[in-house]
GROMACS .gro file of C-alpha atoms in nm:
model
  330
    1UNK     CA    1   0.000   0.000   0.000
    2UNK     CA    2   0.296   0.246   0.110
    3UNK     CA    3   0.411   0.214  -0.236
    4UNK     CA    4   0.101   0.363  -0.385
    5UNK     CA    5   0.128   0.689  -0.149
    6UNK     CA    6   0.225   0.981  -0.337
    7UNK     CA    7   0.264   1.387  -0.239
    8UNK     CA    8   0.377   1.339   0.140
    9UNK     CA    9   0.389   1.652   0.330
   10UNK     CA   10   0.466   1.714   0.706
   11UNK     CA   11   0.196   1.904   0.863
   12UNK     CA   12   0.317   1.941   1.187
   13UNK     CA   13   0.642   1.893   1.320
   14UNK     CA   14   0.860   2.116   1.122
   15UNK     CA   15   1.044   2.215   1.494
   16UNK     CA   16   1.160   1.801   1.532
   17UNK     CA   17   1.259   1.755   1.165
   18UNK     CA   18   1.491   2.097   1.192
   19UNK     CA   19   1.570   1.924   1.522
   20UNK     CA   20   1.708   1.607   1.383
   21UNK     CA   21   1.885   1.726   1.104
   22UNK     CA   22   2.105   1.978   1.345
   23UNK     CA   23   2.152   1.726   1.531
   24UNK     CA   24   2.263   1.483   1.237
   25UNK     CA   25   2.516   1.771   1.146
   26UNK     CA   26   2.657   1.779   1.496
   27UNK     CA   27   2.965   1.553   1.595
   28UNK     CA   28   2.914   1.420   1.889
   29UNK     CA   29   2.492   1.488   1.868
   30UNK     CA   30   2.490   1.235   1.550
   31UNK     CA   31   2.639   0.945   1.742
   32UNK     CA   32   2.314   0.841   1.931
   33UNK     CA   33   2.086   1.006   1.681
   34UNK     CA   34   2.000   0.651   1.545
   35UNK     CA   35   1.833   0.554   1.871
   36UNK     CA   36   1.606   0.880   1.873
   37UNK     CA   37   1.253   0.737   1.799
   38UNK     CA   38   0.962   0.983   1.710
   39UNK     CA   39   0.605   0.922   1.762
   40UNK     CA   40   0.433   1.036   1.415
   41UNK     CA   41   0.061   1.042   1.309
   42UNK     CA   42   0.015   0.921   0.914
   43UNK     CA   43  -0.283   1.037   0.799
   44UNK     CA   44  -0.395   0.929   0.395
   45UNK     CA   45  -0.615   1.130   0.213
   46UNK     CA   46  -0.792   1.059  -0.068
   47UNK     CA   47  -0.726   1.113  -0.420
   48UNK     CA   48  -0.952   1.433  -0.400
   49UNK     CA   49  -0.932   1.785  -0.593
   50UNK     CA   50  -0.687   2.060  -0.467
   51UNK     CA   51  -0.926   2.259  -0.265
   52UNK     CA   52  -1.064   1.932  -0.052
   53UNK     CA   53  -0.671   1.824   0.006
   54UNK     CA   54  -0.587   2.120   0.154
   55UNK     CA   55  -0.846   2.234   0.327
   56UNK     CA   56  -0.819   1.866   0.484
   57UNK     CA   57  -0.449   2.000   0.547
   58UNK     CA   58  -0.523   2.324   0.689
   59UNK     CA   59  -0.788   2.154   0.931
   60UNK     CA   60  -0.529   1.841   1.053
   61UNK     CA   61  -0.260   2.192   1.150
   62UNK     CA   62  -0.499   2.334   1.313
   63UNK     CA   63  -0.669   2.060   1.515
   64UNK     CA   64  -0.299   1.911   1.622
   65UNK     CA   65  -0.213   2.244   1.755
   66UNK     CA   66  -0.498   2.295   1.971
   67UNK     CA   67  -0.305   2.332   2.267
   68UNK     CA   68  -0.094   2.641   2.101
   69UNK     CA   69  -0.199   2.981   1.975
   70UNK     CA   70  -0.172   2.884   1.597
   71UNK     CA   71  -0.275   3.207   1.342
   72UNK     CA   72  -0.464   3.144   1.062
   73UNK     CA   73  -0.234   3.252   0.791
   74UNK     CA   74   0.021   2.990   0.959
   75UNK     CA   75  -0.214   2.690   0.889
   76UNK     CA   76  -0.175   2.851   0.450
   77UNK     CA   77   0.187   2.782   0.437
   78UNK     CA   78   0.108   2.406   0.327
   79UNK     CA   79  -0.128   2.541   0.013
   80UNK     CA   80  -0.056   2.477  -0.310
   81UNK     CA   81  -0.032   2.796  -0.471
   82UNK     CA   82   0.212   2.930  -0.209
   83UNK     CA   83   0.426   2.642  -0.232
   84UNK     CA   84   0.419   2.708  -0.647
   85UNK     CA   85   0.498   3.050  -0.563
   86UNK     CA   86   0.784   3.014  -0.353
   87UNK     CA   87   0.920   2.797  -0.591
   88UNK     CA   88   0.912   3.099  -0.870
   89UNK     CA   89   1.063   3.275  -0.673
   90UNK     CA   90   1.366   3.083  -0.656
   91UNK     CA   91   1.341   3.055  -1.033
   92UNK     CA   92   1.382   3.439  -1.058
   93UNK     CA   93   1.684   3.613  -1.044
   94UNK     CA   94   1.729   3.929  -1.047
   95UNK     CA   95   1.856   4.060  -1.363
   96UNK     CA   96   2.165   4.249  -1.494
   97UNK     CA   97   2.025   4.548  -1.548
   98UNK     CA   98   1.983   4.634  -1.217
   99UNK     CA   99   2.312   4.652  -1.102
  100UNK     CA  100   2.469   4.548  -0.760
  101UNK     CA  101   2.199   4.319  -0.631
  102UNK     CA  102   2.208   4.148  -0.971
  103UNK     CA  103   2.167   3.770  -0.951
  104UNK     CA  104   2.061   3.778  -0.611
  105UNK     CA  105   1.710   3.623  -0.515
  106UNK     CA  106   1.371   3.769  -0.307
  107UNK     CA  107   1.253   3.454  -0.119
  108UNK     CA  108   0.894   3.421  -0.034
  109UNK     CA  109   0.872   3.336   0.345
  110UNK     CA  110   0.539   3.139   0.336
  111UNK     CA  111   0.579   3.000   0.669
  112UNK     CA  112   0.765   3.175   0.978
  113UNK     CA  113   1.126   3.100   1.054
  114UNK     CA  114   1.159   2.948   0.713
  115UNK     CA  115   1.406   3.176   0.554
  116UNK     CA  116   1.626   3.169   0.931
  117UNK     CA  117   1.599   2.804   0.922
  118UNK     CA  118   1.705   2.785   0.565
  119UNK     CA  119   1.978   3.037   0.603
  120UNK     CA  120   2.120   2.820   0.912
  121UNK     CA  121   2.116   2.467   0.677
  122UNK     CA  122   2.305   2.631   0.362
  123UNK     CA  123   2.511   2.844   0.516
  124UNK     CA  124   2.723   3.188   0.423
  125UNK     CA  125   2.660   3.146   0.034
  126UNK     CA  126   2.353   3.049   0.020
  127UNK     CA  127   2.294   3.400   0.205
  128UNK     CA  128   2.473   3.600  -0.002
  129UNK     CA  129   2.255   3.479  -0.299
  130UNK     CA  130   1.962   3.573  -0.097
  131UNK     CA  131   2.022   3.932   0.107
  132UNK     CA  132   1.756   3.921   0.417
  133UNK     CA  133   1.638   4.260   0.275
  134UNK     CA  134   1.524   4.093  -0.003
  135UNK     CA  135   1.254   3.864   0.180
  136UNK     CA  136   0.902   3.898   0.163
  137UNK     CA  137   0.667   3.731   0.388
  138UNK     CA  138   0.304   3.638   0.337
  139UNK     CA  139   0.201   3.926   0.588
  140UNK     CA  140   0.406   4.143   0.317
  141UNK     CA  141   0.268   3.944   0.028
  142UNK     CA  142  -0.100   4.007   0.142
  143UNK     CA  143  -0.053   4.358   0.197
  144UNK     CA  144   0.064   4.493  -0.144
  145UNK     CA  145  -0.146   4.207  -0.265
  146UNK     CA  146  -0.477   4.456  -0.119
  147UNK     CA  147  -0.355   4.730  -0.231
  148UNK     CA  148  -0.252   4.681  -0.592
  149UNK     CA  149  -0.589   4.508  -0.598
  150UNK     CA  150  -0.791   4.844  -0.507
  151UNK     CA  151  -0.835   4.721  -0.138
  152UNK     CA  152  -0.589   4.958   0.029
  153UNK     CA  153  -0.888   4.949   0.291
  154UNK     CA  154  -0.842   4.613   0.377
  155UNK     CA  155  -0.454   4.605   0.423
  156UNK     CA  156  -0.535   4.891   0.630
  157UNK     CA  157  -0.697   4.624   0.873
  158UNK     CA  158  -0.325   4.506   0.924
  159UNK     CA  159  -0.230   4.115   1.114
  160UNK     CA  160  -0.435   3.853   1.044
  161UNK     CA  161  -0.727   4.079   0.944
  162UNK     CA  162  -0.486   4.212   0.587
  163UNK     CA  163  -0.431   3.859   0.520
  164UNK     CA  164  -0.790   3.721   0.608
  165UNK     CA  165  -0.897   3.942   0.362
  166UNK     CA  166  -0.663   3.873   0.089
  167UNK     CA  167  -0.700   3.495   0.114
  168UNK     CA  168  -1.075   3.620   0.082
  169UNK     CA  169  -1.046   3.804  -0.211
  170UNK     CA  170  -0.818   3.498  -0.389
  171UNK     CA  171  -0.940   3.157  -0.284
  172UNK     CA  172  -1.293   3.240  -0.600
  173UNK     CA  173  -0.969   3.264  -0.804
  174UNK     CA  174  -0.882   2.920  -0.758
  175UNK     CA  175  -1.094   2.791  -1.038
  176UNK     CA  176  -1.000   2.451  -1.208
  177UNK     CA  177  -1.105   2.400  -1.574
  178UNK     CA  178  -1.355   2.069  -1.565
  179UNK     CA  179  -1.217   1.990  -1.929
  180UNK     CA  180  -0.848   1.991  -1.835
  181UNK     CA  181  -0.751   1.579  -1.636
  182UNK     CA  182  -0.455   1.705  -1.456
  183UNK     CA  183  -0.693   1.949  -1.179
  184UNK     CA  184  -0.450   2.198  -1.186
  185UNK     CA  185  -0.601   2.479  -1.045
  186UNK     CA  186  -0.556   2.818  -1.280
  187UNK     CA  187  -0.671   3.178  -1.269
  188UNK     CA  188  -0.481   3.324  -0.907
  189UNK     CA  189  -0.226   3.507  -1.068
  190UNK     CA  190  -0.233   3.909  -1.138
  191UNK     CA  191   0.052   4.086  -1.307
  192UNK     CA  192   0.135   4.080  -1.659
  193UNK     CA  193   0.019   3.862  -1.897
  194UNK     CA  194  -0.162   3.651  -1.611
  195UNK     CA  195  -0.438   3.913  -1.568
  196UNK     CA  196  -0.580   3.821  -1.932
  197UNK     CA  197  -0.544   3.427  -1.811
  198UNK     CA  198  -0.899   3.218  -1.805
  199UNK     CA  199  -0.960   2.912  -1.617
  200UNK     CA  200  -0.855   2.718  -1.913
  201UNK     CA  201  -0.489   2.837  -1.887
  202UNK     CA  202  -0.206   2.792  -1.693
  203UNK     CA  203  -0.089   3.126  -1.500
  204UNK     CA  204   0.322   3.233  -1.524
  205UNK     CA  205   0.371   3.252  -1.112
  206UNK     CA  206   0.741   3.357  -1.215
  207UNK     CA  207   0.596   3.663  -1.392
  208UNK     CA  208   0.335   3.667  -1.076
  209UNK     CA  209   0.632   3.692  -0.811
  210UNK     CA  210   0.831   3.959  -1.033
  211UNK     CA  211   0.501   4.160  -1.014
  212UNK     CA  212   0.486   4.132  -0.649
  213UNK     CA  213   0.846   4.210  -0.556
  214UNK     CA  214   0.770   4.523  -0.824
  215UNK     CA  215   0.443   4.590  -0.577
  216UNK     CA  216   0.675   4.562  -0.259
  217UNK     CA  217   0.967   4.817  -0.420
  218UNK     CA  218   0.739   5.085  -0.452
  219UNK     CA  219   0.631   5.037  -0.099
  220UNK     CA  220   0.949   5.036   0.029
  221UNK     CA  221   0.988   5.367  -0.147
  222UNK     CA  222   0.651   5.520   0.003
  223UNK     CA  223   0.780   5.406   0.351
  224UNK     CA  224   1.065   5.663   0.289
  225UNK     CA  225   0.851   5.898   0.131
  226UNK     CA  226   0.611   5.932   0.484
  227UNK     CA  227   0.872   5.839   0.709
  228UNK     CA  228   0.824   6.188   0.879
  229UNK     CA  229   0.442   6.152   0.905
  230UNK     CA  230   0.294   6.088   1.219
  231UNK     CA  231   0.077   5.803   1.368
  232UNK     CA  232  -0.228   5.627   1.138
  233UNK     CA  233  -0.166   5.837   0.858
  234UNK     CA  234   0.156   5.712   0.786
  235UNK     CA  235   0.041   5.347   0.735
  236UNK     CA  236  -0.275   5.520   0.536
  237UNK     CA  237  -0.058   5.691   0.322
  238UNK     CA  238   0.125   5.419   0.210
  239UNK     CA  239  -0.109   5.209   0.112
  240UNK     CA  240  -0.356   5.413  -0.013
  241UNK     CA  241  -0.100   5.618  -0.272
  242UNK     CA  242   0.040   5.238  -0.318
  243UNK     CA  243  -0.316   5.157  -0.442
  244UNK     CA  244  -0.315   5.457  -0.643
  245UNK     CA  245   0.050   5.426  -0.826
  246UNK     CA  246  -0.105   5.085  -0.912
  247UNK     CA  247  -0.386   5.216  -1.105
  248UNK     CA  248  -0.168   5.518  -1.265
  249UNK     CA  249   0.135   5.327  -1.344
  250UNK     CA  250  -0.011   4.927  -1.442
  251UNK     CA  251  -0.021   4.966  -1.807
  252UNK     CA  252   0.290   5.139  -1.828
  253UNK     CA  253   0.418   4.741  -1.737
  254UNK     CA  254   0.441   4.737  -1.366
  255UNK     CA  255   0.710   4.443  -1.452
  256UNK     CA  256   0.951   4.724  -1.576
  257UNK     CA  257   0.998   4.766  -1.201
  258UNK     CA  258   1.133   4.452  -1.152
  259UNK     CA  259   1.368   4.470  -1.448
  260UNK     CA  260   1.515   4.791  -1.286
  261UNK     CA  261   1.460   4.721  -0.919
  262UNK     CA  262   1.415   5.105  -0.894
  263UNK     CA  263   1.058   5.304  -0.860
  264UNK     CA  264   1.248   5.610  -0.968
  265UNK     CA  265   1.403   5.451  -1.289
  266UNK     CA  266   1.086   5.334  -1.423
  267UNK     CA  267   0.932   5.714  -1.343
  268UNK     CA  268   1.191   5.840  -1.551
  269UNK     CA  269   1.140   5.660  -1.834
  270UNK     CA  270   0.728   5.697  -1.818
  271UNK     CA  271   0.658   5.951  -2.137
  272UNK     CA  272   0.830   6.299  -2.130
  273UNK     CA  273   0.524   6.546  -2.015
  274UNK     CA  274   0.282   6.274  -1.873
  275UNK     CA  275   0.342   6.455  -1.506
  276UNK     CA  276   0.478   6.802  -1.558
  277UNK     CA  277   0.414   6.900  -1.206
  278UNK     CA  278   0.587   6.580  -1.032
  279UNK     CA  279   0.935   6.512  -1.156
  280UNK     CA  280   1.024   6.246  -0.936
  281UNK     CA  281   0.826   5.929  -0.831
  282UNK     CA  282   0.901   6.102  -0.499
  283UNK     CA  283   0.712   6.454  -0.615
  284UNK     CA  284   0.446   6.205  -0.727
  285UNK     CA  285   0.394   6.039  -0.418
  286UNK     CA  286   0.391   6.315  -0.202
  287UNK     CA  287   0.115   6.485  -0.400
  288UNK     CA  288  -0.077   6.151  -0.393
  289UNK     CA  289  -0.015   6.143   0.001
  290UNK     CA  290  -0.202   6.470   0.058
  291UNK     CA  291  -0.472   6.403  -0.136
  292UNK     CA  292  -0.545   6.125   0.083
  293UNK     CA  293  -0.461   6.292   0.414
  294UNK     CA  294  -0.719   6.525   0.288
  295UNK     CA  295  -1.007   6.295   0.191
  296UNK     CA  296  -0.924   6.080   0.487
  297UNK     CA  297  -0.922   6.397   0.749
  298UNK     CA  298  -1.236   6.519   0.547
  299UNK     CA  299  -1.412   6.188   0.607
  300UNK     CA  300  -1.308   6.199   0.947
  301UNK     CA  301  -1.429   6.496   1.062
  302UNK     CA  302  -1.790   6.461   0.859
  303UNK     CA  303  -1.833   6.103   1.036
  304UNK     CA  304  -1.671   6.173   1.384
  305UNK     CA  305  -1.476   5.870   1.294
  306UNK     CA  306  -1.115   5.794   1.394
  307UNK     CA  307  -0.875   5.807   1.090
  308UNK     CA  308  -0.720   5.503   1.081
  309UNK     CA  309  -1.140   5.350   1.124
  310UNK     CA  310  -1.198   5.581   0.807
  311UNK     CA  311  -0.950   5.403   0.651
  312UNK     CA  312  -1.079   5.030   0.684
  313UNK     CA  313  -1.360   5.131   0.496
  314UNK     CA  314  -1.461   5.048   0.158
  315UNK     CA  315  -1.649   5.365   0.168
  316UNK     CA  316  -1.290   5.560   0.162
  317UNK     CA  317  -1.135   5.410  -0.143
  318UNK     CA  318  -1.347   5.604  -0.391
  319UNK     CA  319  -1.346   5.940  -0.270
  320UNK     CA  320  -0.940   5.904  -0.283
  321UNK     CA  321  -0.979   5.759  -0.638
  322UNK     CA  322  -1.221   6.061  -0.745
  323UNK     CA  323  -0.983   6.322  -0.593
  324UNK     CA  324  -0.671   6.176  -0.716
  325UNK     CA  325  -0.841   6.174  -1.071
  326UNK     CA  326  -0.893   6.553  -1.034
  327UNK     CA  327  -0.611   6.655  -0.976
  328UNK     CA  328  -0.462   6.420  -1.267
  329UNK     CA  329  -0.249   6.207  -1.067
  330UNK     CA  330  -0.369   5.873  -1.230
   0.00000   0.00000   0.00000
């Protein structure tokens, strides 16, 4: 029967495996490591469709860790589309033309301690190859992912609630195409050529994870830009003008970004005259960032709402988009 298993996957008990292979690596450690005996719980699922298998996943995590606090985003790490992703992401190099970090890699952290623990296995070169600046989370992931989507309200939710709300908005994208045998679901991806992707076809996650690293440079950029604003409206900022370079900048290829590694780059070389008034990204965003501390204050006041509660709600997307239009920013 064994020999007819296929697709194993630990669920729980990442900790002991790390465990035993340090301990394999260690002199004197590796001696008795042969009479180290683990208890471990096999459990067989059926040959089902993606979405039953890991939702059967999801639910065995969550169930065997009843006795810890376990977050919800934790108990995604084992899904298929993340595990697809991260593996893109290793498949994409930086490239030449963007100078130093050239060649280096952005790793996707879909579970916690992953990149640490992988870092500790393979050692001083396998770091250089992949700088810890250049690693992006799935709390990182699921924040840009809102906000290039037109949900900077959402990300504005923040923790669990950011990336509640993106699994939300992808899991409908998960379709699988009935006339295809292999059940290999299609349709999550986003940038580039994916967007125009049915069910029926199979979605470039390579190309997805260059648009997300592109999505995650400009907000590294906008953190600098409102690094000297105070409180909620920082955080607002951010992800609201994020949301708004998104719809502005998209069809001049977002991807370009990647190429360059460099928001400022890519502004540059956007068509002489397009924005007379803003001749820097930088100029850009800051005029984009008032415009939202405006609408947002605005809001605030007429509602007697907090800012940052102002901000969570759908309601304060479109009022942003309608000023921002205006003033011919997008």
């Amino acid at each position: 029967c064994s020999s007819d298993l296929e697709g194993a996957q630990i669920v729980n008990g990442g900790q002991t495996t790390a465990a035993l292979y340090h301990a394999s690596q260690d002199p004197l450690a590796s001696q008795n490591i042969s009479d180290v005996r683990v208890f471990a719980k096999i459990t067989v699922l059926p040959d089902e469709d993606e979405d039953a298998r890991e939702s059967a996943i999801a639910k065995i995590a969550r169930y065997a860790n009843s006795q810890n606090s376990i977050k919800s985003s934790d108990l995604e790490s084992n899904w298929g589309y993340f595990r697809d992703l991260a593996q893109a992401a290793e498949n994409c190099p930086v490239p030449e033309e963007a100078g130093l970090n050239a060649d280096t890699i952005w790793f996707f952290e879909r579970s916690r301690g992953r990149f640490a623990e992988t870092k500790q296995i393979n050692g001083p070169d396998w770091l250089a190859r992949h700088p810890e600046v250049q690693v992006v989370d799935k709390t990182l992931l699921a924040d840009v992912m809102n906000c290039v989507t037109e949900r900077p309200f959402d990300a504005q939710k923040g923790g669990e609630g950011l990336i509640k709300n993106y699994l939300k908005w992808l899991r409908p994208r998960n379709k699988v195409d009935g006339r295809h045998k292999d059940q290999t679901p299609r349709g999550f991806a986003f940038f580039g050529d994916n967007q125009f992707h049915g069910h029926a076809d199979h979605d470039d996650l390579e190309q997805e994870w260059q648009g997300v690293v592109a999505s995650v440079i400009v907000r590294r950029a906008l953190e600098k830009i409102f690094e000297g604003t105070e409180g909620w409206m920082r955080t607002i900022q951010i992800r609201y003008v994020l949301a708004l370079a998104y719809r502005t900048f998209s069809k001049d290829d977002w991807l370009a970004i990647w190429a360059s590694q460099d928001v400022e780059s890519f502004y540059r070389g956007l068509l002489a005259g397009r924005f007379r008034e803003q001749k820097t990204f930088a100029e850009w965003g800051r005029a984009a960032g008032d415009i939202v501390e405006q609408r947002i204050k605005k809001m605030s006041r007429d509602s007697g709402t907090a800012i940052n509660d102002v901000a969570k709600q759908r309601a304060a997307w479109q009022p942003v988009l309608d000023a921002a239009r205006r003033k011919g920013l997008i």
